[in-house]
C-alpha positions as a printed NumPy array, in Angstrom:
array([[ 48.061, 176.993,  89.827],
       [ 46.076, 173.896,  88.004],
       [ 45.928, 170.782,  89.871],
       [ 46.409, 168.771,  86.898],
       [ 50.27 , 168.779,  86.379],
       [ 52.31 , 166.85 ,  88.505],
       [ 54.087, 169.169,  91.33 ],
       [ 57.529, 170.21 ,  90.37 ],
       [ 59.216, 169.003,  93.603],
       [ 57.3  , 165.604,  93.477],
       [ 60.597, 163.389,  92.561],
       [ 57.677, 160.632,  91.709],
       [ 55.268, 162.901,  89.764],
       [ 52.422, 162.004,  91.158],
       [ 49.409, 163.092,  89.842],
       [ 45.879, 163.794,  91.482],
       [ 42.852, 162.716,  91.272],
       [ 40.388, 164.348,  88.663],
       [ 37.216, 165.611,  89.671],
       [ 34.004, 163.588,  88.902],
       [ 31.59 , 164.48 ,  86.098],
       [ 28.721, 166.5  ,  87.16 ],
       [ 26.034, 164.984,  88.295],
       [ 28.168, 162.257,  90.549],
       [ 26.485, 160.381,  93.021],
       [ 28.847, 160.677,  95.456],
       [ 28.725, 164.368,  95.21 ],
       [ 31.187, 167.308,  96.33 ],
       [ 34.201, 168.677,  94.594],
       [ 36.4  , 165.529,  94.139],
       [ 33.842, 163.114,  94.673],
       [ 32.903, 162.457,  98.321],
       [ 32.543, 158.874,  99.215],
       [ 28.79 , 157.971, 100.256],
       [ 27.987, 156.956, 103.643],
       [ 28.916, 153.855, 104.816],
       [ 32.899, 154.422, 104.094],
       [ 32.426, 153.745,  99.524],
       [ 32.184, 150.951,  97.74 ],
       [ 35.376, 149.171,  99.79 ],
       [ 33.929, 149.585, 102.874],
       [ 35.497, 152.315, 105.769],
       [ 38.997, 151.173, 106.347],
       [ 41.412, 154.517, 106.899],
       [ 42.488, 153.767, 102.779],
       [ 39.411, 153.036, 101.052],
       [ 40.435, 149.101, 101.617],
       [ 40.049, 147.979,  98.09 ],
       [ 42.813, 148.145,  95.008],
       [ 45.184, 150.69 ,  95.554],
       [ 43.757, 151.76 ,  98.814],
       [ 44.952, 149.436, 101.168],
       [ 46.999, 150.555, 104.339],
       [ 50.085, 149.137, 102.576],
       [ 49.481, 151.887,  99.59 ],
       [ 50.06 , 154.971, 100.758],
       [ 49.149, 156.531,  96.936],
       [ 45.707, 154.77 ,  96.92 ],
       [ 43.76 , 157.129,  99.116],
       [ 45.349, 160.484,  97.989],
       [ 46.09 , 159.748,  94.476],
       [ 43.411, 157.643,  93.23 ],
       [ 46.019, 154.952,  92.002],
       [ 45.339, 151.244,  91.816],
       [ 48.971, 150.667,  91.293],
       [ 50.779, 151.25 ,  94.353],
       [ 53.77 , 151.778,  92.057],
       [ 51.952, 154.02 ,  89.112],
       [ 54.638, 157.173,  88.859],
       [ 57.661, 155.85 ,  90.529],
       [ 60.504, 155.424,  88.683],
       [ 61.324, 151.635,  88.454],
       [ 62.525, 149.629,  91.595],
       [ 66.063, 148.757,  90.958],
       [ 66.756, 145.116,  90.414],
       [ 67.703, 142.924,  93.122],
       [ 70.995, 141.796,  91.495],
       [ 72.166, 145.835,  91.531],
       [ 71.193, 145.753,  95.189],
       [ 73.566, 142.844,  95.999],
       [ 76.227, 143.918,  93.582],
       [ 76.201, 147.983,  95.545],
       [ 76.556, 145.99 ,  98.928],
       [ 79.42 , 143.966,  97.977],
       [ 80.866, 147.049,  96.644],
       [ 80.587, 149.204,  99.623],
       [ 81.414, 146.293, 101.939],
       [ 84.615, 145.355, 100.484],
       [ 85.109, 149.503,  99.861],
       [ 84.759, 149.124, 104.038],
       [ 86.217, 146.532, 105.324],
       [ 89.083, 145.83 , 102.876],
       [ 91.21 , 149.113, 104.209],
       [ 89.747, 148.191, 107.665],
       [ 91.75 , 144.746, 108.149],
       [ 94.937, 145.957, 106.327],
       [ 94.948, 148.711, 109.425],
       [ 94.14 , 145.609, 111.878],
       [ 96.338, 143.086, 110.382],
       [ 99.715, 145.778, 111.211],
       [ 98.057, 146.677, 114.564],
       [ 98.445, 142.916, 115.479],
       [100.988, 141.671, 113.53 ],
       [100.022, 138.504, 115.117],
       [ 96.848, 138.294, 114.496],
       [ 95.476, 135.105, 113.18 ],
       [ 91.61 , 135.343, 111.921],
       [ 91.565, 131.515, 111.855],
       [ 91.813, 131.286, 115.798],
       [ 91.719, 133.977, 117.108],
       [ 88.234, 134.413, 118.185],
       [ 88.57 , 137.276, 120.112],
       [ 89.766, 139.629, 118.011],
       [ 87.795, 138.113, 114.968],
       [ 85.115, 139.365, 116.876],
       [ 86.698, 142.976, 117.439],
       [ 87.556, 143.49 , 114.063],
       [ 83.582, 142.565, 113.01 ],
       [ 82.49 , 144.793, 115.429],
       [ 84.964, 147.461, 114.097],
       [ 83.726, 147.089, 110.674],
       [ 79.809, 147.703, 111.198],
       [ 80.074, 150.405, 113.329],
       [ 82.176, 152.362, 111.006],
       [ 79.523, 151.041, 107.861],
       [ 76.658, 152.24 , 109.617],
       [ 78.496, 155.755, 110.047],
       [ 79.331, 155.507, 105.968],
       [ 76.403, 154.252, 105.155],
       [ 74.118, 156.913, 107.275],
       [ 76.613, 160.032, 105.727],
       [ 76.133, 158.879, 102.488],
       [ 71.936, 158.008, 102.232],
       [ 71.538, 161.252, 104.355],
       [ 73.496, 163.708, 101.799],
       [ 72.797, 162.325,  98.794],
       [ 70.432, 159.075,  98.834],
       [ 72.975, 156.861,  97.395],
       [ 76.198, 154.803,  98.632],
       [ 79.437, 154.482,  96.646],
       [ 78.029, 151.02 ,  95.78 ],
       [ 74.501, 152.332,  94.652],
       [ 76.136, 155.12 ,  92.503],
       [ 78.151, 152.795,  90.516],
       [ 75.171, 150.214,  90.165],
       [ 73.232, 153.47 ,  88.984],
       [ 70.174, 152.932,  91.824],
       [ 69.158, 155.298,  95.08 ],
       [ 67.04 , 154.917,  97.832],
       [ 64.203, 157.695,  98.588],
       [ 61.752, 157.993, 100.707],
       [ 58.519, 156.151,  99.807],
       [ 55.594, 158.35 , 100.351],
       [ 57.19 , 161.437,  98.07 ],
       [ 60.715, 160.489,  96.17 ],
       [ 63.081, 162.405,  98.352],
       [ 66.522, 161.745,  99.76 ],
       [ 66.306, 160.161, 103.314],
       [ 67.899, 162.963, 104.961],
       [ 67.976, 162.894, 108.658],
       [ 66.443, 159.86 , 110.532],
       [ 65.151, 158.049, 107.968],
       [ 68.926, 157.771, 106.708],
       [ 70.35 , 156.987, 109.818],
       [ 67.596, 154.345, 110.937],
       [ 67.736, 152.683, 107.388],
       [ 72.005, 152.18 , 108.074],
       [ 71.548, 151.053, 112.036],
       [ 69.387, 148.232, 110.994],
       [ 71.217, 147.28 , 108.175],
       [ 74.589, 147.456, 110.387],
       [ 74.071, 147.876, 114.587],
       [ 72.528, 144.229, 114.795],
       [ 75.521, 142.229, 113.433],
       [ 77.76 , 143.597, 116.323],
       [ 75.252, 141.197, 118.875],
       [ 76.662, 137.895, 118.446],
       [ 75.   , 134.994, 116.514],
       [ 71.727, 136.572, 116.551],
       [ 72.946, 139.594, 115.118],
       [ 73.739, 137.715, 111.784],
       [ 70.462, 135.774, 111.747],
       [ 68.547, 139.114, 111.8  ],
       [ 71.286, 140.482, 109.474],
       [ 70.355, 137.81 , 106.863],
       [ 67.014, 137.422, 107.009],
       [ 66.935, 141.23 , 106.863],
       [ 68.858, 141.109, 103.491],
       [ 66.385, 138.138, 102.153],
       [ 63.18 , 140.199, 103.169],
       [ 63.242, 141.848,  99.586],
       [ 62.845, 138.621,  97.865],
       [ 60.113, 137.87 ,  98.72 ],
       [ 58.196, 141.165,  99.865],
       [ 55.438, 143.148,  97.708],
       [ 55.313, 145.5  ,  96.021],
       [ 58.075, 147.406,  96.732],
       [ 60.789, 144.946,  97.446],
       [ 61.442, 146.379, 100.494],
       [ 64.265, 144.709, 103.375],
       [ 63.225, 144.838, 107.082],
       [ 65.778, 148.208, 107.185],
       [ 63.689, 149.85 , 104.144],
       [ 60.701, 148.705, 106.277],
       [ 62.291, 150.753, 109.24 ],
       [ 62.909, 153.722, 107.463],
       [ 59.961, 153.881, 104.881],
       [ 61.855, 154.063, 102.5  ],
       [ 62.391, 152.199,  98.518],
       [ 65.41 , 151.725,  96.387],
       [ 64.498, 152.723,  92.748],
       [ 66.846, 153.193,  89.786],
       [ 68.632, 156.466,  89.352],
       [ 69.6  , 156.075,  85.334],
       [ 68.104, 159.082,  83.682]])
């Protein structure tokens, strides 16, 4: 099979490199790097544009943008918009069933219980939120807002651990008190400010990116 066309299970067509011209100084099939590591020097990823260790297309691919052949990172509003979504979707049902447990339950000063109820409501989010990304790549929340998450080196649906590690950091920290919600927001905030991929500390986790999913 040709090399040239883009593999048919690659969900981020990739494509690879072409061989050099003949006569190429760097010799061998697909161009060899000299010694002395090429011209960016010896780190593990060639170390110059689109090689870095943050690109894991750079090396393989050839690309000097980390994002070349990825469908386009969903926007940061649809991100918020899918978790309010799925949160209320969550937690909404979740009080109603706690509010006739304890019919006199009083969020306002009732500490205690507050903090059962919160507890309540990110353990069963992490269990939704882990079926979900590990079956299909997408929340409630994310299908309506039309994005998925995938796994970064090669498209896919974060099936298995990745899933499951992406929803315990999103969820497990907020039952610690007080610190869990610092992490928790600061987690959420990461992807304002992180590039290229826009990735939160739980995308970090799980190496994975959330992209759109309109066709």
């Amino acid at each position: 099979m040709s090399t040239d066309q883009p593999r048919d299970d690659d969900p981020f067509q990739k494509r690879p490199p072409e061989p050099p011209p003949a006569g190429s100084p760097y010799g061998g099939a697909y161009g060899n790097p000299p010694p002395g590591g090429g011209p960016y020097g010896d780190e593990p990823y060639g170390g110059g544009p689109g090689g870095g260790p943050g690109n894991p297309y750079g090396d393989q691919y050839g690309a000097s943008d980390p994002l070349a052949g990825m469908p386009p990172l969903a926007s940061r509003l649809r991100r918020l918009v899918a978790r309010i979504i799925d949160g209320l979707l969550v937690s909404v049902p979740i009080s109603l069933i706690f509010s006739l447990a304890w019919s006199d339950y009083d969020p306002w000063n009732d500490n205690a219980k507050s903090t059962s109820l919160s507890i309540v409501i990110a353990v069963v989010y992490f269990f939704y939120e882990g079926m979900m990304l590990t079956s299909r790549g997408q929340t409630v929340g994310k299908m309506a807002m039309k994005i998925r998450v995938a796994m970064l080196d090669n498209g896919a649906i974060p099936a298995g651990r990745a899933g499951w590690t992406r929803a315990a950091v999103y969820s497990l920290p907020e039952v610690v008190p007080c610190c869990g919600f610092l992490f928790w927001l600061v987690n959420v905030l990461w992807c304002t400010w992180d590039k290229p991929y826009q990735q939160c500390l739980h995308d970090k986790a799980a190496q994975t990116v959330v992209v759109s999913a309109a066709q």
